[in-house]
mmCIF file with all atom_site columns, C-alpha atoms in Angstrom:
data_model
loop_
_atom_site.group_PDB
_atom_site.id
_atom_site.type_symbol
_atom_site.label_atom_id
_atom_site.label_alt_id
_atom_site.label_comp_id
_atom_site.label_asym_id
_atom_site.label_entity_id
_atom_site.label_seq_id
_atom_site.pdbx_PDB_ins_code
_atom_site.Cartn_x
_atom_site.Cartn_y
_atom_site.Cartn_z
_atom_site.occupancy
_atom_site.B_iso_or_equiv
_atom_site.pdbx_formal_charge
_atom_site.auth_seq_id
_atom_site.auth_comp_id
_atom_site.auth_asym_id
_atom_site.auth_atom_id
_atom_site.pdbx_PDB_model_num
ATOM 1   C CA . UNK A 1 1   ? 0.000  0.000  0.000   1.00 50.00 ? 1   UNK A CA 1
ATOM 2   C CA . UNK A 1 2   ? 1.505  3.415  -1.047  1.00 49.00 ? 2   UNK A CA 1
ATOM 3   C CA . UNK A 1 3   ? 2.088  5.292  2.596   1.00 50.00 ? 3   UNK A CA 1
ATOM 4   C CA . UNK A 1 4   ? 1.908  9.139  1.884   1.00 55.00 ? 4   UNK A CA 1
ATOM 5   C CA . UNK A 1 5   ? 4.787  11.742 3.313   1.00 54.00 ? 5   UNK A CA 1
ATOM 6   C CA . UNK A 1 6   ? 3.138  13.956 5.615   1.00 61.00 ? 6   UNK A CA 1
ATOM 7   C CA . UNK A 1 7   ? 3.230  17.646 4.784   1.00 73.00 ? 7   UNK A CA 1
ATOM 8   C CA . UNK A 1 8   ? 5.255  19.335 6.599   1.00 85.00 ? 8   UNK A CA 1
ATOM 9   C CA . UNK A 1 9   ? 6.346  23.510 6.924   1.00 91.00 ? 9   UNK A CA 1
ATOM 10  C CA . UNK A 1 10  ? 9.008  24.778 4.418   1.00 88.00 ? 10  UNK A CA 1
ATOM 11  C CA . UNK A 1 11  ? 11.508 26.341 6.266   1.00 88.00 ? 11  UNK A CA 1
ATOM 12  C CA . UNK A 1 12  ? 11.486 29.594 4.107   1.00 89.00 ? 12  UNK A CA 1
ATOM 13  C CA . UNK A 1 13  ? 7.714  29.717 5.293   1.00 91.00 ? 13  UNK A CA 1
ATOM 14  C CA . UNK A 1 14  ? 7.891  28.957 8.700   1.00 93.00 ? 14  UNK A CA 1
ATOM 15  C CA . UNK A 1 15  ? 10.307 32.001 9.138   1.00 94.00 ? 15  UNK A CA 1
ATOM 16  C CA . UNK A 1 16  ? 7.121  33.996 7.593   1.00 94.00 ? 16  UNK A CA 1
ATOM 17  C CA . UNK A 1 17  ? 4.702  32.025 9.792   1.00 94.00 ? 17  UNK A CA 1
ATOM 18  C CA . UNK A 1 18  ? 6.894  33.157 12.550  1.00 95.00 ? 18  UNK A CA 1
ATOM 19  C CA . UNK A 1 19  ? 7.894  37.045 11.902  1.00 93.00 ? 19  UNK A CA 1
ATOM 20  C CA . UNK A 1 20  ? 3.984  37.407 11.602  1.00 93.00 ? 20  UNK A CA 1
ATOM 21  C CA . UNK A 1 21  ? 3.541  36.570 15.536  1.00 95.00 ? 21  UNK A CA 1
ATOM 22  C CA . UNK A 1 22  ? 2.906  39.052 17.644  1.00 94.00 ? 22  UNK A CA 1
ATOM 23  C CA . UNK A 1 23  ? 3.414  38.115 21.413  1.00 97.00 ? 23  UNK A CA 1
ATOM 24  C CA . UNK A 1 24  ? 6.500  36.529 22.758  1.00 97.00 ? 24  UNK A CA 1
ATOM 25  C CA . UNK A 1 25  ? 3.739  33.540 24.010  1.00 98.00 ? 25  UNK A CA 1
ATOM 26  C CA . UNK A 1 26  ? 3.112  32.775 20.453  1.00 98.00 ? 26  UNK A CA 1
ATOM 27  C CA . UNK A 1 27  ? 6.500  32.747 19.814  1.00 97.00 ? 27  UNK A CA 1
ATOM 28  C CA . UNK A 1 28  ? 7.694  30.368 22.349  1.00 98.00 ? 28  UNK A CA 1
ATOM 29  C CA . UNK A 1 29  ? 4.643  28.241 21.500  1.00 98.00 ? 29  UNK A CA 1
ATOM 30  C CA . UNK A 1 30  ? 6.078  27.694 17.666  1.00 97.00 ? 30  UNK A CA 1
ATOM 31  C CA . UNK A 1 31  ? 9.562  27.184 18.891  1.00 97.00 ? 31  UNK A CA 1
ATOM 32  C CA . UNK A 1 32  ? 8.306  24.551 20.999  1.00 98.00 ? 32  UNK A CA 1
ATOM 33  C CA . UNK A 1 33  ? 6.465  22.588 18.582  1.00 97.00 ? 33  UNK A CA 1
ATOM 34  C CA . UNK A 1 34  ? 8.737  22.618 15.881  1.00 96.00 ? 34  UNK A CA 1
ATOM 35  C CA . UNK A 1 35  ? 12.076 21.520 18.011  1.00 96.00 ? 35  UNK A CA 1
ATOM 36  C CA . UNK A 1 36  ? 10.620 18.784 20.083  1.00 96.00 ? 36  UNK A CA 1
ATOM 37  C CA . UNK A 1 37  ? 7.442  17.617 18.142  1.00 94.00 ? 37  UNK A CA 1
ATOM 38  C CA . UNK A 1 38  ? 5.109  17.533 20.601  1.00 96.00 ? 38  UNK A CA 1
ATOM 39  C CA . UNK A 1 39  ? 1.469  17.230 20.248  1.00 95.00 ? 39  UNK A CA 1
ATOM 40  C CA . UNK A 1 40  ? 0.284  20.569 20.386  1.00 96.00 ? 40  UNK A CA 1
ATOM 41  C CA . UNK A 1 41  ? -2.308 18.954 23.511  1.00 96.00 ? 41  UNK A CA 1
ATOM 42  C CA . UNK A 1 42  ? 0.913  17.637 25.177  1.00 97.00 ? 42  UNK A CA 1
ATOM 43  C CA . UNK A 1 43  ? 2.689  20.715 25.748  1.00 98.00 ? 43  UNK A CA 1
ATOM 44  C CA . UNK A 1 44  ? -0.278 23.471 26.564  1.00 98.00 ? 44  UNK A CA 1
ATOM 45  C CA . UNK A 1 45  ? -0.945 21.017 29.357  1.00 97.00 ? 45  UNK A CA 1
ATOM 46  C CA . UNK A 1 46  ? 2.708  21.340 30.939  1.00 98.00 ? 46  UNK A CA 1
ATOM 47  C CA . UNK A 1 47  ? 2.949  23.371 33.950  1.00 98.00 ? 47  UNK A CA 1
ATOM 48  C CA . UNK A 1 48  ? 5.396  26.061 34.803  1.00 98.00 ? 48  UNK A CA 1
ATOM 49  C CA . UNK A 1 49  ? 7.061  23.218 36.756  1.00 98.00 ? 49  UNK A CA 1
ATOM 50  C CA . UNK A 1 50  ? 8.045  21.121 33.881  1.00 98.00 ? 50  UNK A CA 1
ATOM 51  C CA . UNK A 1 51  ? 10.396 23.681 32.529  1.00 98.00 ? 51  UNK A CA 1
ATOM 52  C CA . UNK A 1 52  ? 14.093 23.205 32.716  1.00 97.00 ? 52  UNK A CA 1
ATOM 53  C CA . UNK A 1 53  ? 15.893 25.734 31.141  1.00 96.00 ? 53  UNK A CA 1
ATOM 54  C CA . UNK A 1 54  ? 19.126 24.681 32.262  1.00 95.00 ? 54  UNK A CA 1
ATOM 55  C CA . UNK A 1 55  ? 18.815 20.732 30.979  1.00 96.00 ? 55  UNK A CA 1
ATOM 56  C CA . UNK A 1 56  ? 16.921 22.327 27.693  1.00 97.00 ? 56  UNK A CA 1
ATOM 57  C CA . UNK A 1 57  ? 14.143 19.889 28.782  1.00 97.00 ? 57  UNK A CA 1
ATOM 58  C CA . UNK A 1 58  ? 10.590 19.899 29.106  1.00 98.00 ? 58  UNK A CA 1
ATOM 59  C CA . UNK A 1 59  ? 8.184  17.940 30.898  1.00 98.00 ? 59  UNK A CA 1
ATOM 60  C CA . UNK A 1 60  ? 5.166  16.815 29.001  1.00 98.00 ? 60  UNK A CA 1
ATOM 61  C CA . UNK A 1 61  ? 2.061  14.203 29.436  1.00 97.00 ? 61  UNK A CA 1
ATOM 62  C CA . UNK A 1 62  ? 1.949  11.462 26.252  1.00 95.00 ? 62  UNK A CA 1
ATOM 63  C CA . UNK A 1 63  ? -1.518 11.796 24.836  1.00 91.00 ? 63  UNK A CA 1
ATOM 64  C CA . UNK A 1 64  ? -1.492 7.911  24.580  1.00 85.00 ? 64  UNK A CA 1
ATOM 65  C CA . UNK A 1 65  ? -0.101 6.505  27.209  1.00 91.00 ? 65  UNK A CA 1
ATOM 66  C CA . UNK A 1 66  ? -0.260 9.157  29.983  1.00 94.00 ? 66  UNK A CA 1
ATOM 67  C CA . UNK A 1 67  ? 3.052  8.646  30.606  1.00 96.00 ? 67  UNK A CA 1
ATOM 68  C CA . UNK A 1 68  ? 5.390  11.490 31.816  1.00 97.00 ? 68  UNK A CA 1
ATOM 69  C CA . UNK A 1 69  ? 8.142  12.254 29.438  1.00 97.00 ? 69  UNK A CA 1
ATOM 70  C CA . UNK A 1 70  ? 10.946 15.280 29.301  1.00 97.00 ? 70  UNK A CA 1
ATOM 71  C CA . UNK A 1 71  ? 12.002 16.221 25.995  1.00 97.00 ? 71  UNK A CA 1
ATOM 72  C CA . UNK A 1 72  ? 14.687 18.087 24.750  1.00 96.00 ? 72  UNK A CA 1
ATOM 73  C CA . UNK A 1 73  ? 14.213 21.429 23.356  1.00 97.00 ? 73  UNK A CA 1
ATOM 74  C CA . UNK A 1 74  ? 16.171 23.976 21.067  1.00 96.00 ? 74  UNK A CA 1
ATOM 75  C CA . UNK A 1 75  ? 17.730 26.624 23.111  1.00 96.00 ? 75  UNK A CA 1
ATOM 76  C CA . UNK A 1 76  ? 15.720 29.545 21.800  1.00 96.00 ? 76  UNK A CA 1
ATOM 77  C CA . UNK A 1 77  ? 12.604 28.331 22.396  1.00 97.00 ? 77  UNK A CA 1
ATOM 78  C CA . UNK A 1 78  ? 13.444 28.532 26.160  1.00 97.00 ? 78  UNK A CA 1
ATOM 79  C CA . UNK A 1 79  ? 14.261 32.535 25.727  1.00 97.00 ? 79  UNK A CA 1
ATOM 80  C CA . UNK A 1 80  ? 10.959 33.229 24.201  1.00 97.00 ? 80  UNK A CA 1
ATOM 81  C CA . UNK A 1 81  ? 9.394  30.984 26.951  1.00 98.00 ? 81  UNK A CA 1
ATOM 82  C CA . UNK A 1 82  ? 11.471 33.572 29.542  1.00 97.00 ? 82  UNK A CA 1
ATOM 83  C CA . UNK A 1 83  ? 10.187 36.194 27.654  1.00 97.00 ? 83  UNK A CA 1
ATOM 84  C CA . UNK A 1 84  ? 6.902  35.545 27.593  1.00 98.00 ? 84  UNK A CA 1
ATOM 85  C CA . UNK A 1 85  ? 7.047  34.562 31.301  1.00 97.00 ? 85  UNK A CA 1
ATOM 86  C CA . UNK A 1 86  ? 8.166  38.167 32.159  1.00 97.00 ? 86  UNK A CA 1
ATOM 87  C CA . UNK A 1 87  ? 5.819  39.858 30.541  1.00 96.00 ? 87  UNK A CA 1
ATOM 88  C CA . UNK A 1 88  ? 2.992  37.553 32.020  1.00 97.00 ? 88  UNK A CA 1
ATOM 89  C CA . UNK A 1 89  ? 3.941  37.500 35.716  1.00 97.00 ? 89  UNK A CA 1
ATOM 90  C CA . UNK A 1 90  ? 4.038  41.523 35.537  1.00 97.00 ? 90  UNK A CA 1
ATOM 91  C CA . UNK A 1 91  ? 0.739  41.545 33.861  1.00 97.00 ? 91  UNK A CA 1
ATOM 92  C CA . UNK A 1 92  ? -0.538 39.508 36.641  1.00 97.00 ? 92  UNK A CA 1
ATOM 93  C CA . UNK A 1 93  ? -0.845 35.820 35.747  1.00 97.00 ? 93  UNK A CA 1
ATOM 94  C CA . UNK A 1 94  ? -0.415 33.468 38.098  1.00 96.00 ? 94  UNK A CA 1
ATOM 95  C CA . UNK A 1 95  ? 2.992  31.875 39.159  1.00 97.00 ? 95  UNK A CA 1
ATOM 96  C CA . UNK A 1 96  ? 4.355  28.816 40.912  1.00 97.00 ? 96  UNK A CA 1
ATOM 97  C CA . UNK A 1 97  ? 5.277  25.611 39.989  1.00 97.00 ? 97  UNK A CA 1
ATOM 98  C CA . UNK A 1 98  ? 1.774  23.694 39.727  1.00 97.00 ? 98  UNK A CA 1
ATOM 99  C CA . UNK A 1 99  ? 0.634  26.707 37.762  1.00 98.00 ? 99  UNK A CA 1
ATOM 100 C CA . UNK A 1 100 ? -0.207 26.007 33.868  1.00 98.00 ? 100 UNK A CA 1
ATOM 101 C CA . UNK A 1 101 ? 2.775  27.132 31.449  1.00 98.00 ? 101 UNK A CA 1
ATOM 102 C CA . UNK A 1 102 ? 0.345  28.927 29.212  1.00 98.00 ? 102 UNK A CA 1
ATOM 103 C CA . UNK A 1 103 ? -1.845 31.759 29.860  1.00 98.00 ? 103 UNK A CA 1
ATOM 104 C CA . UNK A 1 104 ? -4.436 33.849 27.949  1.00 97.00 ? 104 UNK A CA 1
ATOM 105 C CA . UNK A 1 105 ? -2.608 37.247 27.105  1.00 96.00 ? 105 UNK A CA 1
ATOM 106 C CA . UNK A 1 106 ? -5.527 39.221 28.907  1.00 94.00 ? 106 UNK A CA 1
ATOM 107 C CA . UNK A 1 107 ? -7.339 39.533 32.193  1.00 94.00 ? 107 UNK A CA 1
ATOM 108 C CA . UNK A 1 108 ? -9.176 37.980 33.308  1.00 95.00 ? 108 UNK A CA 1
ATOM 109 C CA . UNK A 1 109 ? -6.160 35.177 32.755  1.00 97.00 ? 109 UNK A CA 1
ATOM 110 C CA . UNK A 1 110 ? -7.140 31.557 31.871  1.00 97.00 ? 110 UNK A CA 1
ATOM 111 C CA . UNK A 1 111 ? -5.462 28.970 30.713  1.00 98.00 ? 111 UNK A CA 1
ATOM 112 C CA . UNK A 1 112 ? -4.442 28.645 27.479  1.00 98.00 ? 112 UNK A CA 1
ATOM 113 C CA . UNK A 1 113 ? -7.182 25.915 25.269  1.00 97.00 ? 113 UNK A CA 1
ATOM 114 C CA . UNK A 1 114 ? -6.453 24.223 22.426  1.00 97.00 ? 114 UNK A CA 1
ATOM 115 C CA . UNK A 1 115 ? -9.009 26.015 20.354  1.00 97.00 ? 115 UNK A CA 1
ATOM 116 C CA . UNK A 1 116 ? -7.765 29.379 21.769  1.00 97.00 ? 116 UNK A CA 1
ATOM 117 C CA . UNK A 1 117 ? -4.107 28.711 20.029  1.00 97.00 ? 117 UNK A CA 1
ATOM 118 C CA . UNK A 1 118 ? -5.457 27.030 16.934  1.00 96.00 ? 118 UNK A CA 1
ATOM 119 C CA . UNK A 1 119 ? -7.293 30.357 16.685  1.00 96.00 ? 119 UNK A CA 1
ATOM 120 C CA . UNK A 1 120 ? -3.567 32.474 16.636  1.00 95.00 ? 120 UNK A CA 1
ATOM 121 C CA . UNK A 1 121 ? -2.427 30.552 14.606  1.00 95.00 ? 121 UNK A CA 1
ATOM 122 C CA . UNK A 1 122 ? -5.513 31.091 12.212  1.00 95.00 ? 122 UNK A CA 1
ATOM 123 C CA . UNK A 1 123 ? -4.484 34.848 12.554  1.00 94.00 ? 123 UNK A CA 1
ATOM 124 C CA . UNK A 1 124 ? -0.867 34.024 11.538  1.00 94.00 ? 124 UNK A CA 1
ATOM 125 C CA . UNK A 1 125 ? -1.897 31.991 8.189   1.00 93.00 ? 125 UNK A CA 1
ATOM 126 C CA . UNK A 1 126 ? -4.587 34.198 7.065   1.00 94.00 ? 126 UNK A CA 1
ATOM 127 C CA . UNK A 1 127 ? -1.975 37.502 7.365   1.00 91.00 ? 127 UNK A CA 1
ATOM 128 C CA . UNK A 1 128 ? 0.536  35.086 4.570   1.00 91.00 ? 128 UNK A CA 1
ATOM 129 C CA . UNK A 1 129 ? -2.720 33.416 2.951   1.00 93.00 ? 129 UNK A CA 1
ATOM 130 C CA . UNK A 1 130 ? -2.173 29.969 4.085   1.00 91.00 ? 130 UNK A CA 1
ATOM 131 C CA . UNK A 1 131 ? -3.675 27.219 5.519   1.00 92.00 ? 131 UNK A CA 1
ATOM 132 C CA . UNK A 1 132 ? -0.931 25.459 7.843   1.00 93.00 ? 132 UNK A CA 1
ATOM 133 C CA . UNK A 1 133 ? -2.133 23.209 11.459  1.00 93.00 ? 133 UNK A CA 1
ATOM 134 C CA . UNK A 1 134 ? -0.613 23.397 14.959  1.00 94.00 ? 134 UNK A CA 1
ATOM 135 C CA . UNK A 1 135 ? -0.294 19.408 13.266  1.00 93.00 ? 135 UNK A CA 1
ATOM 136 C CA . UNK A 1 136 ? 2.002  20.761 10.679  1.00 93.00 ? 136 UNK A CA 1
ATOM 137 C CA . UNK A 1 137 ? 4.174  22.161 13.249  1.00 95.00 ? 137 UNK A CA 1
ATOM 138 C CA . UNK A 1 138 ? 4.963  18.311 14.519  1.00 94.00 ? 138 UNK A CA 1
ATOM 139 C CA . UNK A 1 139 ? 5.500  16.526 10.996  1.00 92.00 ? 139 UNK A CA 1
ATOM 140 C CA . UNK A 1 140 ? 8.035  19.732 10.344  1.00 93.00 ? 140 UNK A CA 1
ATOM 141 C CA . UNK A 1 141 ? 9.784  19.010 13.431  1.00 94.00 ? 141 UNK A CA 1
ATOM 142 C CA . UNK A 1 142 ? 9.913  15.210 13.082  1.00 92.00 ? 142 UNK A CA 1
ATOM 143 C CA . UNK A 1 143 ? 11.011 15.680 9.115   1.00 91.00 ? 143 UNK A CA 1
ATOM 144 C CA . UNK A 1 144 ? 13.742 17.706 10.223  1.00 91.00 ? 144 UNK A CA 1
ATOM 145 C CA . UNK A 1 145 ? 15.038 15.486 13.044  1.00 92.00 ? 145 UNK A CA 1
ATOM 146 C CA . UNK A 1 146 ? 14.428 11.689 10.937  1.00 89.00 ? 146 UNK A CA 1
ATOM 147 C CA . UNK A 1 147 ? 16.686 13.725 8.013   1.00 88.00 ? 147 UNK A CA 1
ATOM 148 C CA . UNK A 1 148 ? 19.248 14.323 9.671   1.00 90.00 ? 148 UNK A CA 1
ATOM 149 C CA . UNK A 1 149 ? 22.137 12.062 9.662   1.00 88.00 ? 149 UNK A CA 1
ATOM 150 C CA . UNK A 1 150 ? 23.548 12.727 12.681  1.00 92.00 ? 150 UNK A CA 1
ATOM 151 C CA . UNK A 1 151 ? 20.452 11.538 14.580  1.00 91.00 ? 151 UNK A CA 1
ATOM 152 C CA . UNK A 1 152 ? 19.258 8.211  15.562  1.00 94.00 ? 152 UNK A CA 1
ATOM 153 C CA . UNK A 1 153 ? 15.713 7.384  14.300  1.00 92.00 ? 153 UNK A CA 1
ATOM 154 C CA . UNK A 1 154 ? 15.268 5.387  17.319  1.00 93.00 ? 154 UNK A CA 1
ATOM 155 C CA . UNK A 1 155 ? 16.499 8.670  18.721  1.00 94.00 ? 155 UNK A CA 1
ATOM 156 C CA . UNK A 1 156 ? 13.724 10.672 16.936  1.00 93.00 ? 156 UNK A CA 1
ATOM 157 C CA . UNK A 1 157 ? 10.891 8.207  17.475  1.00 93.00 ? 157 UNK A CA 1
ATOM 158 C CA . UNK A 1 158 ? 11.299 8.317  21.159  1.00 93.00 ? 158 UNK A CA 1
ATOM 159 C CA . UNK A 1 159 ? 11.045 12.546 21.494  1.00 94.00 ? 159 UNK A CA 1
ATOM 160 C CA . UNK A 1 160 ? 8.095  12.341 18.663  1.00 92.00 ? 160 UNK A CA 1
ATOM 161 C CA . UNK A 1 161 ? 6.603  9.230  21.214  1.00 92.00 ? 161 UNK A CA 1
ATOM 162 C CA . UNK A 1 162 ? 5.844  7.103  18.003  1.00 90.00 ? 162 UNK A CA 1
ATOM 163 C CA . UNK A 1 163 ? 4.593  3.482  19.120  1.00 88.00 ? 163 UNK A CA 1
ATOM 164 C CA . UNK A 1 164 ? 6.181  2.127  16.040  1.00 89.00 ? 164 UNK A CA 1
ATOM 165 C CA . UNK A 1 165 ? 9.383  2.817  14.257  1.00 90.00 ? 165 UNK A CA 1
ATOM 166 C CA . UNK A 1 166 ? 7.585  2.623  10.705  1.00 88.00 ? 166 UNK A CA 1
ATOM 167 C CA . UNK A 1 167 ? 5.503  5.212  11.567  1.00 83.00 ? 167 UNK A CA 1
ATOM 168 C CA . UNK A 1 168 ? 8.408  8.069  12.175  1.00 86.00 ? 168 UNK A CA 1
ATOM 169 C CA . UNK A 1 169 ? 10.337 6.268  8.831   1.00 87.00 ? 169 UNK A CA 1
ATOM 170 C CA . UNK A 1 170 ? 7.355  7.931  6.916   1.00 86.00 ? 170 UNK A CA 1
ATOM 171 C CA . UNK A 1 171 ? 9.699  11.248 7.675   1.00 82.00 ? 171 UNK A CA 1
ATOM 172 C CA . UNK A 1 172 ? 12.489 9.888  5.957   1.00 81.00 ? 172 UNK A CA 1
ATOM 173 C CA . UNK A 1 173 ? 11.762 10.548 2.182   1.00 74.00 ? 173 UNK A CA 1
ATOM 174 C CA . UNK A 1 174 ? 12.908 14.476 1.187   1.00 66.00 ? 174 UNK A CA 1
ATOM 175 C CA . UNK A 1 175 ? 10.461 16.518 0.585   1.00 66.00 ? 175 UNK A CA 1
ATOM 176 C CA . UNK A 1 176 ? 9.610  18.566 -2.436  1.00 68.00 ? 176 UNK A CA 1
ATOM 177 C CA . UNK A 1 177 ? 11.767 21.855 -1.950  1.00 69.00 ? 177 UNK A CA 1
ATOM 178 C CA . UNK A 1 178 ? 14.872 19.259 -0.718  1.00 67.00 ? 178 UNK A CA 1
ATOM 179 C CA . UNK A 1 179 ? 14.175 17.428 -3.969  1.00 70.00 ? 179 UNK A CA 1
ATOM 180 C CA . UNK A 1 180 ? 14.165 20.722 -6.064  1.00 73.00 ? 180 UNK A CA 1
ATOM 181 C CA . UNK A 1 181 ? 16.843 22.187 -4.657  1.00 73.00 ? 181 UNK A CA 1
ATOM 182 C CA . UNK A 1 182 ? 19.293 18.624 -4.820  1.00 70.00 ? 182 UNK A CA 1
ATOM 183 C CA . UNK A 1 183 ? 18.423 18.211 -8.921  1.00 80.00 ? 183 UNK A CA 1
ATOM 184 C CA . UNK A 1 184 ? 19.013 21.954 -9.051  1.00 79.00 ? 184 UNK A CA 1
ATOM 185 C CA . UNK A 1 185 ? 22.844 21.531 -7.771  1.00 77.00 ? 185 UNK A CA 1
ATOM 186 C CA . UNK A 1 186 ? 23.101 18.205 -9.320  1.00 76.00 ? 186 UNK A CA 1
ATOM 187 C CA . UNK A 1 187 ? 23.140 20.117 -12.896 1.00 80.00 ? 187 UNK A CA 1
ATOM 188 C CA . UNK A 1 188 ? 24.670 22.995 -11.813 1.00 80.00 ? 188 UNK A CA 1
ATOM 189 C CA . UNK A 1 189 ? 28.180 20.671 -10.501 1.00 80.00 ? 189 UNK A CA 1
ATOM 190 C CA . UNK A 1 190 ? 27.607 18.939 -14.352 1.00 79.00 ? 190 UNK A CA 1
ATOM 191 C CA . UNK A 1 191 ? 27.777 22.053 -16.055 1.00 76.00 ? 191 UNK A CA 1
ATOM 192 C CA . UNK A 1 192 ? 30.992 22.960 -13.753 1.00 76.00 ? 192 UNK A CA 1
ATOM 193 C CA . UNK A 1 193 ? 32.454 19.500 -15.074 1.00 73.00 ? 193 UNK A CA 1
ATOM 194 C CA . UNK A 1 194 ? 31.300 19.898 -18.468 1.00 67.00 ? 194 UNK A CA 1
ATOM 195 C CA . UNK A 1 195 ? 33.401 23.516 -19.153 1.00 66.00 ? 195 UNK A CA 1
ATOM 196 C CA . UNK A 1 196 ? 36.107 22.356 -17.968 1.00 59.00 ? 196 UNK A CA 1
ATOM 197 C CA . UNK A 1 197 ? 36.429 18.559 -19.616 1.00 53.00 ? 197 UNK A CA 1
ATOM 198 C CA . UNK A 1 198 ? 34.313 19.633 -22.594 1.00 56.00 ? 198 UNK A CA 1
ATOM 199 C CA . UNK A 1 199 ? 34.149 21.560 -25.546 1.00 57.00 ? 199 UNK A CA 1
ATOM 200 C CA . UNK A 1 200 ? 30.562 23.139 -26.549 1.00 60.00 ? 200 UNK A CA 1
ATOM 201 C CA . UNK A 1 201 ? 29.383 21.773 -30.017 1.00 63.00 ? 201 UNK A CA 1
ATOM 202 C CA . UNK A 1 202 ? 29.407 24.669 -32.376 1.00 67.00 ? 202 UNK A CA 1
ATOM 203 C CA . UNK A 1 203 ? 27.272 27.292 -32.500 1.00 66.00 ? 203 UNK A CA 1
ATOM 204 C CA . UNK A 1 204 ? 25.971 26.847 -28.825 1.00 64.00 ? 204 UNK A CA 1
ATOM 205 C CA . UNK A 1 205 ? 25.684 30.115 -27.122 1.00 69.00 ? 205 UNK A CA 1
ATOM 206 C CA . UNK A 1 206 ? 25.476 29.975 -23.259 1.00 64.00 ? 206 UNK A CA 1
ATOM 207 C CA . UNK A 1 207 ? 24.022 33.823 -23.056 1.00 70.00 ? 207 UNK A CA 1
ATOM 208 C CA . UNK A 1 208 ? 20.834 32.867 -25.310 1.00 64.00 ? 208 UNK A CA 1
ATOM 209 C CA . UNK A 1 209 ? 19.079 32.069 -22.056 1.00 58.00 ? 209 UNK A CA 1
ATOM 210 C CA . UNK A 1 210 ? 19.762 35.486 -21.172 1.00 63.00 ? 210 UNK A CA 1
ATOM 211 C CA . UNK A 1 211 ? 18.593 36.715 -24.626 1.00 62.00 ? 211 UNK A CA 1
ATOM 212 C CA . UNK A 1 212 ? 15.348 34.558 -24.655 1.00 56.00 ? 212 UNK A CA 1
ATOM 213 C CA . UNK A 1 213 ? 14.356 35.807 -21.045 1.00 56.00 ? 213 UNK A CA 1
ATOM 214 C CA . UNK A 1 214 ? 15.153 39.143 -21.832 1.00 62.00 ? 214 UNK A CA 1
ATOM 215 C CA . UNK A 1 215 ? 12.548 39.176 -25.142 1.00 58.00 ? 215 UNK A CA 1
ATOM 216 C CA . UNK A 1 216 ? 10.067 37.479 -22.983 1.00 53.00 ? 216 UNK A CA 1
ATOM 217 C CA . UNK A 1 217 ? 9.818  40.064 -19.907 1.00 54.00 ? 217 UNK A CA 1
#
């Protein structure tokens, strides 16, 4: 049975996604998702508790199995999370340990619901026209840890908490853009190989491009 690749955020567009947040809380939020993979569920449960800066860890409940589980995080997520915390405490939310992680940005303060963050993110896609998930934010991060080399995909199945190790292989395959981009340099190294080992058959002309672009503009 043909398995499809998930969709996942192009880089290039997640930078947009992200300079078109407004609020540090939104900002940490993103980072969050797209370095450790978590279910967006998983981490607007954690509490203020299950942060560790120093470790780059953070505490989160599995959806499935309940289980308790710290993840590592990138670095800069944590400073927007500071950031955000700030702000918050001297706007009034509450603080201490059993406290939820995630506040609404006004009073009165509640915690933060899924539907509330689906709807920022809403805001953020409809500012670039597009359509992304707080789900696309998890198959980005889990393409970009199962491609890199350097990485275990035992290593990346337990962060993403996959049951199965087939289902974080589906992550392997490249994506369009990486696919693009590879053919791309593939011809441009054989036309570095070809000048120099090669002599053009007469009558070829390599600024006609140019010419034929330039009539057509």
């Amino acid at each position: 049975m043909p398995v499809r690749v998930p969709g996942r955020i192009p880089d290039a567009r997640f930078d947009e996604l992200f300079a078109a947040l407004r609020h540090h809380r939104d900002r940490a939020l993103l980072a969050f998702w797209v370095s450790n993979g978590v279910r967006a569920e998983e981490l607007l449960t954690c509490r203020q508790r299950d942060v560790l800066p120093g470790e780059q860890l953070l505490g989160v409940v599995r959806k499935g199995t309940r289980a308790y589980q710290q993840v590592p995080s990138a670095a800069d997520a944590f400073v927007w999370l500071r950031l955000y915390q700030e702000e918050a405490w001297r706007a009034g939310v509450p603080r201490g340990p059993g406290r939820w992680l995630w506040w609404t940005l006004r009073p009165p303060f509640r915690p933060l619901t899924y539907h509330a963050a689906r709807a920022m993110f809403g805001r953020a896609n409809r500012l670039l026209g597009s359509n992304w998930t707080l789900h696309d934010l998890r198959r980005t991060a889990a393409y970009r840890m199962a491609r890199d080399p350097k990485l275990a995909l035992t290593d990346v199945q337990w962060v993403l908490g996959h049951a199965h190790l087939s289902t974080t292989q589906i992550y392997l395959p490249a994506g369009r853009e990486e696919i693009i981009d590879a053919v791309r340099a593939h011809h441009e190294r054989a036309g570095r190989e070809a000048q120099v080992v090669a002599v053009p058959a007469p009558g070829y002309r390599p600024d006609s491009l140019e010419e034929l672009f330039g009539r057509n503009r």
